[in-house]
GROMACS .gro file of C-alpha atoms in nm:
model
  298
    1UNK     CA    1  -1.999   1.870   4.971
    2UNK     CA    2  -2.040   2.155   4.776
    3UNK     CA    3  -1.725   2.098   4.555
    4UNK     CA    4  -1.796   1.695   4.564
    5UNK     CA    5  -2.118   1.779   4.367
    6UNK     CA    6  -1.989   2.037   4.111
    7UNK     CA    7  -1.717   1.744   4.055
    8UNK     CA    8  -1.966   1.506   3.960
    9UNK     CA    9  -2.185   1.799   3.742
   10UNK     CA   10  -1.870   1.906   3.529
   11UNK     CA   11  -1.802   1.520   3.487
   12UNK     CA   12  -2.134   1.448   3.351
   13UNK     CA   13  -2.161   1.765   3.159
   14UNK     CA   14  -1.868   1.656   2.995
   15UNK     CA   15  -1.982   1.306   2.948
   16UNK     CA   16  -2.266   1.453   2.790
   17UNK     CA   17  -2.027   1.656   2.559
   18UNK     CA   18  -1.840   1.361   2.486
   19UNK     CA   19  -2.124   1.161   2.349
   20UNK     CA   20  -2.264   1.439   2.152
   21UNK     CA   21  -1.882   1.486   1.971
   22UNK     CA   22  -1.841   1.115   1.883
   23UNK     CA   23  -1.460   1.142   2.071
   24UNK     CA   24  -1.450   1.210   2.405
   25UNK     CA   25  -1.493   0.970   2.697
   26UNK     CA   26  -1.348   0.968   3.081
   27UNK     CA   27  -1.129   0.783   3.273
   28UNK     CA   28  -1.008   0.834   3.633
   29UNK     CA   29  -0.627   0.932   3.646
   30UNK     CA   30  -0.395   0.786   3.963
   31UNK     CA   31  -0.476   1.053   4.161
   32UNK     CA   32  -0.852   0.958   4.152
   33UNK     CA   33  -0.955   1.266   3.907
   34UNK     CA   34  -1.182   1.196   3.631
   35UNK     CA   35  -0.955   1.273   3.272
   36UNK     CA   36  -1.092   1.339   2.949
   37UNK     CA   37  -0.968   1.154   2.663
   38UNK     CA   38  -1.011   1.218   2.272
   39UNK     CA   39  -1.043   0.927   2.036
   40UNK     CA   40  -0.795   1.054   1.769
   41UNK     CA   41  -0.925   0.784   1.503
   42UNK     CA   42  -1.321   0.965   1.515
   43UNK     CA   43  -1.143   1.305   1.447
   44UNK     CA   44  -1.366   1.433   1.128
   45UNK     CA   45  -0.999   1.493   0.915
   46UNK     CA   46  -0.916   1.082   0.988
   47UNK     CA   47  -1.281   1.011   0.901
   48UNK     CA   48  -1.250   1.196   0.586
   49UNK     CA   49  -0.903   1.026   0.539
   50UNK     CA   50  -1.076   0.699   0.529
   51UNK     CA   51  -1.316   0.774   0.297
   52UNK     CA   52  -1.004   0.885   0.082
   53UNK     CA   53  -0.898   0.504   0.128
   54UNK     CA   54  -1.243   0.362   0.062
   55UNK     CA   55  -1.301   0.606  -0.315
   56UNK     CA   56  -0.921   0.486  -0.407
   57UNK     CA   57  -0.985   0.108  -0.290
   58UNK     CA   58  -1.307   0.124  -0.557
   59UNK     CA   59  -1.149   0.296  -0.835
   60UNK     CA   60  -0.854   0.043  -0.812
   61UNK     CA   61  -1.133  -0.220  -0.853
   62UNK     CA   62  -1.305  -0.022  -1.168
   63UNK     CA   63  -0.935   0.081  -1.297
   64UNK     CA   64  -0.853  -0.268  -1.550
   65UNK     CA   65  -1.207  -0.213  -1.743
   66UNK     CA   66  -1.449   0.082  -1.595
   67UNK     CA   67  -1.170   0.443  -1.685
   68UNK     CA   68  -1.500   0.700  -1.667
   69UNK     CA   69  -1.562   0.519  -1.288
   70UNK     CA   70  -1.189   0.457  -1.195
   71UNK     CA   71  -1.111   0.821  -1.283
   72UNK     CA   72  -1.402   0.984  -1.132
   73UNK     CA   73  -1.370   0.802  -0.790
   74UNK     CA   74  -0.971   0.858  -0.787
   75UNK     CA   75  -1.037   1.209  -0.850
   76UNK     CA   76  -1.305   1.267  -0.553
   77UNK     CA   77  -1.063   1.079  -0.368
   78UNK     CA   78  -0.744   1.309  -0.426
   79UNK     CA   79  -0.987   1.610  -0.372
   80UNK     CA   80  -1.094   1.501  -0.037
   81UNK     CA   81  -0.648   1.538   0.046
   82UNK     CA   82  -0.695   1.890   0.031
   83UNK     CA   83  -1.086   1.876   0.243
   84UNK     CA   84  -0.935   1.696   0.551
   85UNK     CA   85  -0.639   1.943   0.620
   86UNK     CA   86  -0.939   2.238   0.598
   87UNK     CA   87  -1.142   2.006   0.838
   88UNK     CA   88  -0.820   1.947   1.053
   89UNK     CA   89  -0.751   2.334   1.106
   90UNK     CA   90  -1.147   2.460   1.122
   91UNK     CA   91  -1.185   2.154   1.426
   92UNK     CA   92  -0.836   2.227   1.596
   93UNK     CA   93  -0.809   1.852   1.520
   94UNK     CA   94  -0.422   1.802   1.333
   95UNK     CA   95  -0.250   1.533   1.476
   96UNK     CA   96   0.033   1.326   1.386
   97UNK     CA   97  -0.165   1.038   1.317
   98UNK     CA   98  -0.394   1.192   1.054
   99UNK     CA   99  -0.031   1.389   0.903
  100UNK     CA  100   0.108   1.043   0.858
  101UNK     CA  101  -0.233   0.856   0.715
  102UNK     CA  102  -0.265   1.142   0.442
  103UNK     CA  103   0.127   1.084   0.320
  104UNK     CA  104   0.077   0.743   0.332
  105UNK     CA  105  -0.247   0.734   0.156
  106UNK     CA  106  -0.110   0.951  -0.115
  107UNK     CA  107   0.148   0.758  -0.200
  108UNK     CA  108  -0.029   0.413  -0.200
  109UNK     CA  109  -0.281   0.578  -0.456
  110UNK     CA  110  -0.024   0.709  -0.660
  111UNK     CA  111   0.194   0.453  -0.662
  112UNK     CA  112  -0.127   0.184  -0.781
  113UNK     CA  113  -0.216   0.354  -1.062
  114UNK     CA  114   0.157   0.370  -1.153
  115UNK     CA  115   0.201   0.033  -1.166
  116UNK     CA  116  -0.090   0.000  -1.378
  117UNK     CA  117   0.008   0.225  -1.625
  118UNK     CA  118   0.346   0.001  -1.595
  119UNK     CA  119   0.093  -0.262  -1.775
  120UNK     CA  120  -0.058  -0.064  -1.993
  121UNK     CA  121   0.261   0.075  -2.140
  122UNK     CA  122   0.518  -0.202  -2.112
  123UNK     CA  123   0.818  -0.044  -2.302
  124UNK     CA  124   0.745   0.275  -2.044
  125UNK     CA  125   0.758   0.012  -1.759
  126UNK     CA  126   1.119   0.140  -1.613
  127UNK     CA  127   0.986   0.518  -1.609
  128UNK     CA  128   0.693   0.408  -1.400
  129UNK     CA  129   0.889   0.177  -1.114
  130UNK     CA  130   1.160   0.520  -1.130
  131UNK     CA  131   0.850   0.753  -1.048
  132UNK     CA  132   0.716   0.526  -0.762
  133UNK     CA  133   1.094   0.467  -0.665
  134UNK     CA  134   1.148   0.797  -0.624
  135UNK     CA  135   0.828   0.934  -0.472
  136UNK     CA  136   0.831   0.694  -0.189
  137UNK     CA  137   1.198   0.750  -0.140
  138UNK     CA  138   1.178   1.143  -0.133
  139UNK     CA  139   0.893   1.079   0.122
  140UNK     CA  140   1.024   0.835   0.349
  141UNK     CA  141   1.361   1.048   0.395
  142UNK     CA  142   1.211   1.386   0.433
  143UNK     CA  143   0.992   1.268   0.692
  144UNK     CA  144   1.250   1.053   0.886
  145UNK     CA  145   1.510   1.370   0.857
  146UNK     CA  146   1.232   1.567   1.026
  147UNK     CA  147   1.131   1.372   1.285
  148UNK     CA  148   1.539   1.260   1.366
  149UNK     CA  149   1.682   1.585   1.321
  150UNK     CA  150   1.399   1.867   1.394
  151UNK     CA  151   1.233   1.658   1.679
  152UNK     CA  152   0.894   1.422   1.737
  153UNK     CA  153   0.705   1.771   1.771
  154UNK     CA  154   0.722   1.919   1.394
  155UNK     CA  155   0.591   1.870   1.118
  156UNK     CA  156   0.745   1.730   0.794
  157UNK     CA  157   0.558   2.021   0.611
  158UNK     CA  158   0.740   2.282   0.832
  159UNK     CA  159   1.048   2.344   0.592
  160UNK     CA  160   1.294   2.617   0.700
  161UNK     CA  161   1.360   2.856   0.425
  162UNK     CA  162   1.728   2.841   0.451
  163UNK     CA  163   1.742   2.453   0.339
  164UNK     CA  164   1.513   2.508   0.000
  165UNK     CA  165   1.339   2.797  -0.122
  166UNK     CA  166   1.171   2.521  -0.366
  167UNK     CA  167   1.055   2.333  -0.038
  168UNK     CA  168   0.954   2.614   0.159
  169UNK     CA  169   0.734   2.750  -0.102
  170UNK     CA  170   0.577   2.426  -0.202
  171UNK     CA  171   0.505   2.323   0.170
  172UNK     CA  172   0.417   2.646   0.321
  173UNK     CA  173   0.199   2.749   0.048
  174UNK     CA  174  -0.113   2.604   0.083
  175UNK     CA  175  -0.237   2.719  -0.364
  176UNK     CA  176   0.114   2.615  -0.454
  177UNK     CA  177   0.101   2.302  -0.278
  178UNK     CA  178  -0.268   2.249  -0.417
  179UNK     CA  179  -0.229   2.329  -0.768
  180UNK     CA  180   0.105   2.069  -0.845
  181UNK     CA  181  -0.063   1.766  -0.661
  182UNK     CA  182  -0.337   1.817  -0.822
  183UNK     CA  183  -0.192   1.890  -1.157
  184UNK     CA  184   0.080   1.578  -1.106
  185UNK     CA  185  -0.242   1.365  -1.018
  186UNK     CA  186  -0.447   1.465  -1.363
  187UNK     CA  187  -0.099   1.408  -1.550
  188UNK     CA  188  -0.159   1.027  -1.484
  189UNK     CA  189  -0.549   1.005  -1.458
  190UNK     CA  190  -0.517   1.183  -1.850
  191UNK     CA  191  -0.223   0.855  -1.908
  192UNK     CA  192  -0.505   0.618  -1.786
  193UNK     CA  193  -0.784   0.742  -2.002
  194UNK     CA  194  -0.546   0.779  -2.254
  195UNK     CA  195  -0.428   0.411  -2.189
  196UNK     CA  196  -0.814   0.318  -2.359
  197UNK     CA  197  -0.899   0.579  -2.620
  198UNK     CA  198  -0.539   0.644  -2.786
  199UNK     CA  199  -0.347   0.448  -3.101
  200UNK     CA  200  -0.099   0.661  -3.064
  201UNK     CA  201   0.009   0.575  -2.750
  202UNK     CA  202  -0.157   0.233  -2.752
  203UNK     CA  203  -0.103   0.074  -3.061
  204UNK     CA  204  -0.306  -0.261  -2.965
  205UNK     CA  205  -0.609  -0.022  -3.038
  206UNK     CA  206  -0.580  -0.045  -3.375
  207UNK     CA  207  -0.771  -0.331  -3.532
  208UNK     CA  208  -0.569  -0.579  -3.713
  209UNK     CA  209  -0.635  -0.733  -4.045
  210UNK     CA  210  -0.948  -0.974  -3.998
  211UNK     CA  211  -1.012  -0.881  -3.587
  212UNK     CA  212  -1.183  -0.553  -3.702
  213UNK     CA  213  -1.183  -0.357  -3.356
  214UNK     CA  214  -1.014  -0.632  -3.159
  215UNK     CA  215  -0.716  -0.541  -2.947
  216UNK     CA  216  -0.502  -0.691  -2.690
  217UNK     CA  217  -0.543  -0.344  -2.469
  218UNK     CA  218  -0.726  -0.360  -2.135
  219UNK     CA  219  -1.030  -0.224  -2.228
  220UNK     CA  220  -1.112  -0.405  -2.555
  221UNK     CA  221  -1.372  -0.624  -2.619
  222UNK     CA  222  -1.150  -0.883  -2.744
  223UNK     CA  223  -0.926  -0.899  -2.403
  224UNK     CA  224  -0.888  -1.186  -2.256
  225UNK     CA  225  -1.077  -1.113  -1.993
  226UNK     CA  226  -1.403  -1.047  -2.201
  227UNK     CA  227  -1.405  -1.410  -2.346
  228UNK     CA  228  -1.607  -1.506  -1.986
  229UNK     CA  229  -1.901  -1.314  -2.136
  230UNK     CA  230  -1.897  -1.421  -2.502
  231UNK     CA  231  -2.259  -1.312  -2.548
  232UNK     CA  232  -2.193  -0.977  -2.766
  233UNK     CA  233  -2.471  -0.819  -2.580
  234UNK     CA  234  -2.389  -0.857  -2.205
  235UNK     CA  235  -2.348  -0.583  -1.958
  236UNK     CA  236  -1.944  -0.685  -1.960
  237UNK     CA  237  -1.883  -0.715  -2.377
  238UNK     CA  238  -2.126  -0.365  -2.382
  239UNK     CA  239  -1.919  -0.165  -2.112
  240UNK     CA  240  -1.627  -0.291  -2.269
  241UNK     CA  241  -1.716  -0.204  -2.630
  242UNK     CA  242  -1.773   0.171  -2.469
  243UNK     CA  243  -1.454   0.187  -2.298
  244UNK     CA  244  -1.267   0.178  -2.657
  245UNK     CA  245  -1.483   0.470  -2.800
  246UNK     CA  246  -1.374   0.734  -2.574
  247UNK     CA  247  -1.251   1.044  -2.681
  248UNK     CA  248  -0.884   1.098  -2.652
  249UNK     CA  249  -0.896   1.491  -2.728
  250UNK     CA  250  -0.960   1.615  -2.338
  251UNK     CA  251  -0.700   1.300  -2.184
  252UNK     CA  252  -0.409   1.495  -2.445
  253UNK     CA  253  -0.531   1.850  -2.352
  254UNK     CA  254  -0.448   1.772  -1.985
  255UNK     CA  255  -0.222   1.564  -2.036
  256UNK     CA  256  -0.012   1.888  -2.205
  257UNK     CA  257  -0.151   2.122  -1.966
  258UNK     CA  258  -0.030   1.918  -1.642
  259UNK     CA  259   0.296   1.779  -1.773
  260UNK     CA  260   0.487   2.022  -1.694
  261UNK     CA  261   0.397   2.057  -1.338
  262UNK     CA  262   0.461   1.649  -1.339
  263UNK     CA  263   0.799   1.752  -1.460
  264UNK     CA  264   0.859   2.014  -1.188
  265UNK     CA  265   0.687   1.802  -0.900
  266UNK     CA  266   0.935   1.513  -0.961
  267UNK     CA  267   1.262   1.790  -0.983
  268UNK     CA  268   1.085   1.888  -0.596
  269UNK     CA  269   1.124   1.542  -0.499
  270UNK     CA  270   1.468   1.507  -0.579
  271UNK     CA  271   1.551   1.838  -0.436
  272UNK     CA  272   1.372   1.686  -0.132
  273UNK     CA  273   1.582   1.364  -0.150
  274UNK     CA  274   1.895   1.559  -0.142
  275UNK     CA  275   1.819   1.773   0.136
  276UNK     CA  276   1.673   1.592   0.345
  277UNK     CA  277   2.008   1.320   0.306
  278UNK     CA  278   2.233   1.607   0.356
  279UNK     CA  279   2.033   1.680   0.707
  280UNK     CA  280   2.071   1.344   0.787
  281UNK     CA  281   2.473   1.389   0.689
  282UNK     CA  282   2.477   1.621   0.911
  283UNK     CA  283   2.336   1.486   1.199
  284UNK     CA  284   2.584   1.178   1.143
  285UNK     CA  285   2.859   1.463   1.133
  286UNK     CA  286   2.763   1.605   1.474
  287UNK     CA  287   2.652   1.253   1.670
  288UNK     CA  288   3.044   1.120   1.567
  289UNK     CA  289   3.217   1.447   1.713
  290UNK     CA  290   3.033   1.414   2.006
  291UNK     CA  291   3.125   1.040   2.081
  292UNK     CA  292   3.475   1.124   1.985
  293UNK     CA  293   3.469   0.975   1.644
  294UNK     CA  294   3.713   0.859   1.497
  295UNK     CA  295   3.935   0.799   1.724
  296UNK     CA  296   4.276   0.734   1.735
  297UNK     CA  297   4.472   0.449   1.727
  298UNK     CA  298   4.710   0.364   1.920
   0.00000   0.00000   0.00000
């Protein structure tokens, strides 16, 4: 009786613990026991992931005419990448799921404001669809190599030293790792901004011979898009008008600051390409000797 009763206090105590943590709740197991189960998608990393997708979902909607919103929402939204693997360790709450949701929600965020620099500068249209080629490729192999070749239970960030010194020092150093996505990320935010404030790299800024200030450029008063609110002095012609008097001196600093870690991020995902293909290789190697392959003919 004794024992029935503590049974019934530990499962309400941790009922009670459950509902306080957001993720916990019980069912009974075949043999009758009560069994705690976590809710892995109210894990505080995921819910921080989400908000991730939320701040990237609005900047993409500010990104064709709003660059001061767009950037500062994309940026609070790549920050939060580096919050939610802090959360995931101080919790004890890493999981596979919320592994795979940050990669994917990286590269989504990336590859969108790729494609609309790919607008914005149409001759450098080929570089852009290479970049998001490449990052997505580099990314789906290395993770498919890990999970074929090292097993469901590690991580695609667990690189052994003896495949790439390059890898292994990006992935299992936490600054290192910081400092290039965050530098690769400002490379293109300072290509956006520069996408509205720059002649140089945006010719349709300059105004043309009787359209003083008019411009073709996303951004410009005289897109377009801006002929649905003629009225010179609406909240649309006024934001736009602003958009086109930015600055360009801080989008070139960083811009020459973080290209070079742009440059060396993309040689990493090459090298990371290449590796993780020759794992795979080698796998291939090792699953034909042991089926006998190829075998002779008679």
């Amino acid at each position: 009786m004794n024992g029935v009763r503590t049974r019934k206090q530990a499962a309400q105590a941790t009922k009670a613990n459950g509902s306080a943590n957001g993720h916990l709740s019980l069912r009974k197991g075949t043999d009758g026991e009560s069994k705690t189960t976590e809710n892995i998608f109210l894990f505080v990393p995921n819910i921080i992931g989400y908000s991730r997708i939320f701040l990237a979902i609005a900047s993409l909607y500010y990104m064709p005419l709003h660059p001061r919103t767009c950037s500062l929402l994309y940026s609070v939204s790549c920050l939060l990448d580096a919050l939610d693997g802090l959360a995931a360790r101080h919790f004890q709450q890493s999981t596979r799921f919320g592994a795979v949701l940050d990669m994917v929600t990286d590269r989504c965020t990336t590859a969108c404001l790729l494609v609309f620099l790919s607008s914005a500068f149409p001759r450098w249209a080929l570089i852009f669809q290479g970049l998001i080629s490449l990052d997505f490729a580099s990314h789906y192999m290395h993770m498919y190599a890990t999970l074929t070749m090292g097993g469901s239970e590690k991580s695609h960030k667990k690189v052994d030293q003896s495949r790439s010194r390059l890898l292994y020092l990006y992935y299992n150093n936490k600054n290192v790792l910081f400092m290039v996505c965050a530098l690769n990320e400002l490379f293109f935010i300072a290509l956006y901004l520069l996408s509205f404030s720059s002649p140089l790299l945006s010719p349709s800024l300059l105004p043309t011979e009787g359209t003083a200030g008019a411009s073709a450029q996303p951004g410009s008063p005289s897109h377009p898009a801006s002929a649905i609110f003629a009225a010179p002095g609406s909240a649309w012609a006024m934001e736009l008008a602003r958009a086109n008097k930015m600055d360009s001196y801080w989008p070139w600093v960083i811009a020459g600051i973080s290209s070079p870690v742009m440059a060396a991020k993309q040689v990493l995902n090459v090298i990371q390409l290449v590796k993780a293909s020759k794992w795979l290789a080698e796998g291939d190697i090792e699953a034909r000797r042991a089926q006998g392959l190829p075998k002779k003919r008679r």
